[in-house]
Short mmCIF file of C-alpha atoms in Angstrom, two decimals:
data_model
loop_
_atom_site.label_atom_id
_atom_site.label_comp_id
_atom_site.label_asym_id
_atom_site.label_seq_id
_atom_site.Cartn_x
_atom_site.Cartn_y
_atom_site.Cartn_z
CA UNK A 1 123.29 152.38 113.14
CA UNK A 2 126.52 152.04 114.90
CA UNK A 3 128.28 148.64 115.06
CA UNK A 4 130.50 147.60 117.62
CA UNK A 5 134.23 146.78 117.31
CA UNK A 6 136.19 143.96 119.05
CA UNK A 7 138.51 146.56 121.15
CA UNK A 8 134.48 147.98 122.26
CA UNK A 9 134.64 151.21 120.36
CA UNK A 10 131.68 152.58 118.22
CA UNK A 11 132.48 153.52 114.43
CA UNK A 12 129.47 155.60 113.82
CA UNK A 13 130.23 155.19 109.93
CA UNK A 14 130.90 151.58 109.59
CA UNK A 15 127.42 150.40 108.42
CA UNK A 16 126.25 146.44 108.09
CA UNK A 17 127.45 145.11 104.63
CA UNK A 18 123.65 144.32 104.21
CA UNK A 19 122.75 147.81 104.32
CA UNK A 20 125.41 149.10 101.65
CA UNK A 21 124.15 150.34 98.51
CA UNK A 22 125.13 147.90 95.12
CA UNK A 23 126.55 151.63 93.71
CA UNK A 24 129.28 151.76 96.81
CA UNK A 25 129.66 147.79 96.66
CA UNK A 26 130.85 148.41 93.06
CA UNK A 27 133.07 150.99 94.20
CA UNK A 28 134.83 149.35 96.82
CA UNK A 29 135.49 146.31 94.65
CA UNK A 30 136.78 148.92 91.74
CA UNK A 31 139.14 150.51 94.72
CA UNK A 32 140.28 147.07 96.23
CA UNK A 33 141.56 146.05 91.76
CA UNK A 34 143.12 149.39 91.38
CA UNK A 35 145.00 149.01 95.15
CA UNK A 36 146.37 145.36 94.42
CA UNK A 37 144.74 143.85 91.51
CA UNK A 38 142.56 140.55 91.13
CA UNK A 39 143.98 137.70 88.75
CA UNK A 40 140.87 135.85 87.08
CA UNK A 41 140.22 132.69 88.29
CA UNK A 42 141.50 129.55 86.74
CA UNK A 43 138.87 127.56 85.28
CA UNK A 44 137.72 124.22 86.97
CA UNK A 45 138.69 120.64 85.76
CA UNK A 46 136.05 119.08 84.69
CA UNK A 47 137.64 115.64 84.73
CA UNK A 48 136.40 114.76 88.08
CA UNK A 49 132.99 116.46 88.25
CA UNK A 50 129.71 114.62 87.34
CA UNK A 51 126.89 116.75 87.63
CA UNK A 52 124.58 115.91 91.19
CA UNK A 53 121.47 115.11 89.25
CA UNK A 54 123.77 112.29 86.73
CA UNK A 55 125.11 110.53 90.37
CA UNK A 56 121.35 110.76 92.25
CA UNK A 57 119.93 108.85 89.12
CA UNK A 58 122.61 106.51 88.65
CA UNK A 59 122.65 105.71 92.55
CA UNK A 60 118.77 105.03 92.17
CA UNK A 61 119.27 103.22 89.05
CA UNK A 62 121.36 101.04 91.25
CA UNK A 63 119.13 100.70 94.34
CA UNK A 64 116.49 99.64 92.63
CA UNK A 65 117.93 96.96 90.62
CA UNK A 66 119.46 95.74 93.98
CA UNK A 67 116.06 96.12 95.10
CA UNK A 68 114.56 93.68 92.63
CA UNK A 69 117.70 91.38 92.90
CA UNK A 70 117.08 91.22 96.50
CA UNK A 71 113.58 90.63 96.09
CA UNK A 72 114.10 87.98 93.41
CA UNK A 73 115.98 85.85 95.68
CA UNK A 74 113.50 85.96 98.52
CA UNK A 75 111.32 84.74 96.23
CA UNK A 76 113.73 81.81 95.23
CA UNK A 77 114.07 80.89 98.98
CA UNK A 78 110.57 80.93 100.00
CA UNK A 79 109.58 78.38 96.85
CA UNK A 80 112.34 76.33 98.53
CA UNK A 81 111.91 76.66 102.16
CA UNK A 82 110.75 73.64 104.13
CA UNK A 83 109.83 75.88 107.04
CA UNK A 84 106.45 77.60 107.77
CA UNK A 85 108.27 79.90 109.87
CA UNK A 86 110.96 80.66 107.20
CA UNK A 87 108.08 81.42 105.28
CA UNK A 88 106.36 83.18 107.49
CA UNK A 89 109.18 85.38 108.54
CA UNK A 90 109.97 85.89 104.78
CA UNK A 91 106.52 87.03 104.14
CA UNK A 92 106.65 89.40 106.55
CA UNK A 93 109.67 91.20 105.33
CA UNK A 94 108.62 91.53 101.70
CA UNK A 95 105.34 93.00 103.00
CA UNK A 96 107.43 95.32 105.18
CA UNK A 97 108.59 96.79 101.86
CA UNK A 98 105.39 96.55 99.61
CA UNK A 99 106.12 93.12 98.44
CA UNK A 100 102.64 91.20 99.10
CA UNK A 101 101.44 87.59 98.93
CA UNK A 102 98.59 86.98 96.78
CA UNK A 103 96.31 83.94 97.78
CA UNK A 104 93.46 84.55 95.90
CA UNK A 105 91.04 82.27 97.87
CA UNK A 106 87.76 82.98 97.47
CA UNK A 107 88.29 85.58 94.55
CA UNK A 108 86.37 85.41 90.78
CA UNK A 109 89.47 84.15 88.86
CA UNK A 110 90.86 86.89 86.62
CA UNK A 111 92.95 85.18 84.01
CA UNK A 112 94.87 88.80 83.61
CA UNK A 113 96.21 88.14 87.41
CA UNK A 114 95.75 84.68 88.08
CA UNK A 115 97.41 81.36 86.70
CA UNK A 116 94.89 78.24 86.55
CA UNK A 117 96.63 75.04 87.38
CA UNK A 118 93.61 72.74 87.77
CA UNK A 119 89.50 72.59 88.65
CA UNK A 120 87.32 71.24 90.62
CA UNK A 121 83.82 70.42 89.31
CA UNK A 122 81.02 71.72 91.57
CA UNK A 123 77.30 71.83 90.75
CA UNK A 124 77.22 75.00 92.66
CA UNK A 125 76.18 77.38 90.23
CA UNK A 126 77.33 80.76 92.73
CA UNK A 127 80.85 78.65 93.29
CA UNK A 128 81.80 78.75 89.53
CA UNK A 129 84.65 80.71 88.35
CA UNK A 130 85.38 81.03 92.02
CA UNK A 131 89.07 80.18 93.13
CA UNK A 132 89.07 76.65 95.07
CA UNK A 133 92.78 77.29 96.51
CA UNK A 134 96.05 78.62 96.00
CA UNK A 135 98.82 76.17 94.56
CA UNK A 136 101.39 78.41 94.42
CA UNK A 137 101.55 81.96 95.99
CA UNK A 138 101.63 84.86 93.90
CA UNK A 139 103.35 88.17 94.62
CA UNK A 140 102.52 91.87 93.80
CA UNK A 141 105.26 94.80 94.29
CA UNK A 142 102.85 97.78 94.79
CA UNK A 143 100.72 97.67 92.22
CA UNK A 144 103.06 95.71 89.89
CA UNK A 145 102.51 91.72 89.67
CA UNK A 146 105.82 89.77 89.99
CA UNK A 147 104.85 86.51 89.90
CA UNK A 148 100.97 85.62 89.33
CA UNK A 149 99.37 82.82 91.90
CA UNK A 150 98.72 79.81 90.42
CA UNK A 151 95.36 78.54 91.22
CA UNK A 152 92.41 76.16 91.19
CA UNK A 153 89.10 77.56 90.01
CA UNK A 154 85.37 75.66 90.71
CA UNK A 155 84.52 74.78 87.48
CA UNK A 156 80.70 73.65 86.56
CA UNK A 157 80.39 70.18 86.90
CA UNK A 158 79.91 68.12 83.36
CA UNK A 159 77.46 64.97 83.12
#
């Protein structure tokens, strides 16, 4: 295969380097030392260098404990905002990262993911064990519970 040349001639013998044989590579690179001679090169200072994988798992390291800082202190401003729009807009924004509310209305209380805070007696036999209402709002990051509701649970009524 003939390449072409800038000036537009053909060299019928130049051939694409990807198309040389490793045997002729070697020679050319044993001509090229004998011609002018290669000096070795100098080692690198190490000094400066931190391997990629050290900086990608120190810069996670560090995002995620930003992450929880920053999630912390949402949680600090929403037990002390006086605005259900604050709230509500706080809310939101946790969610929009996997942060989520927990208001276990309704829900069998599971002592392993609920707090109780008080009861309310009820001759309801089907309403026992039941969470009554949320008195504080729990949150869950993922799977992982930050901060466990605190609720109150029907309890059966005593005579």
């Amino acid at each position: 295969m003939a390449w072409f040349r800038r000036d537009g001639s053909v060299d019928p013998d130049d051939t694409p380097t990807g198309q040389i044989a490793a045997v002729s590579i070697a020679q050319i690179v044993e001509e090229a030392d004998a011609e002018k001679g290669t000096d070795a090169a100098a080692t690198a200072s190490e000094t400066d260098v931190h391997p990629l994988q050290q900086v990608a798992v120190t810069d996670l390291e560090r995002a995620l404990a930003d992450r929880h800082a920053l999630i912390q202190m949402c949680l600090y401003a929403l037990d002390r905002a006086r605005s259900g729009g604050v709230v509500e807009r706080l809310e939101e924004g946790l969610a929009a990262i996997g942060v989520q509310a927990l208001r276990p209305d309704g829900q069998r209380f599971d002592p392993a993911r609920h707090e109780a805070g008080g009861a309310i007696p009820t001759e309801d036999p089907a309403l026992e064990g039941i969470v009554a209402e949320t008195e504080v709002t729990g949150f869950a990051d993922h799977d992982r519970l930050l901060r466990a509701p605190i609720v109150t649970v029907y309890a059966k009524k005593t005579p």
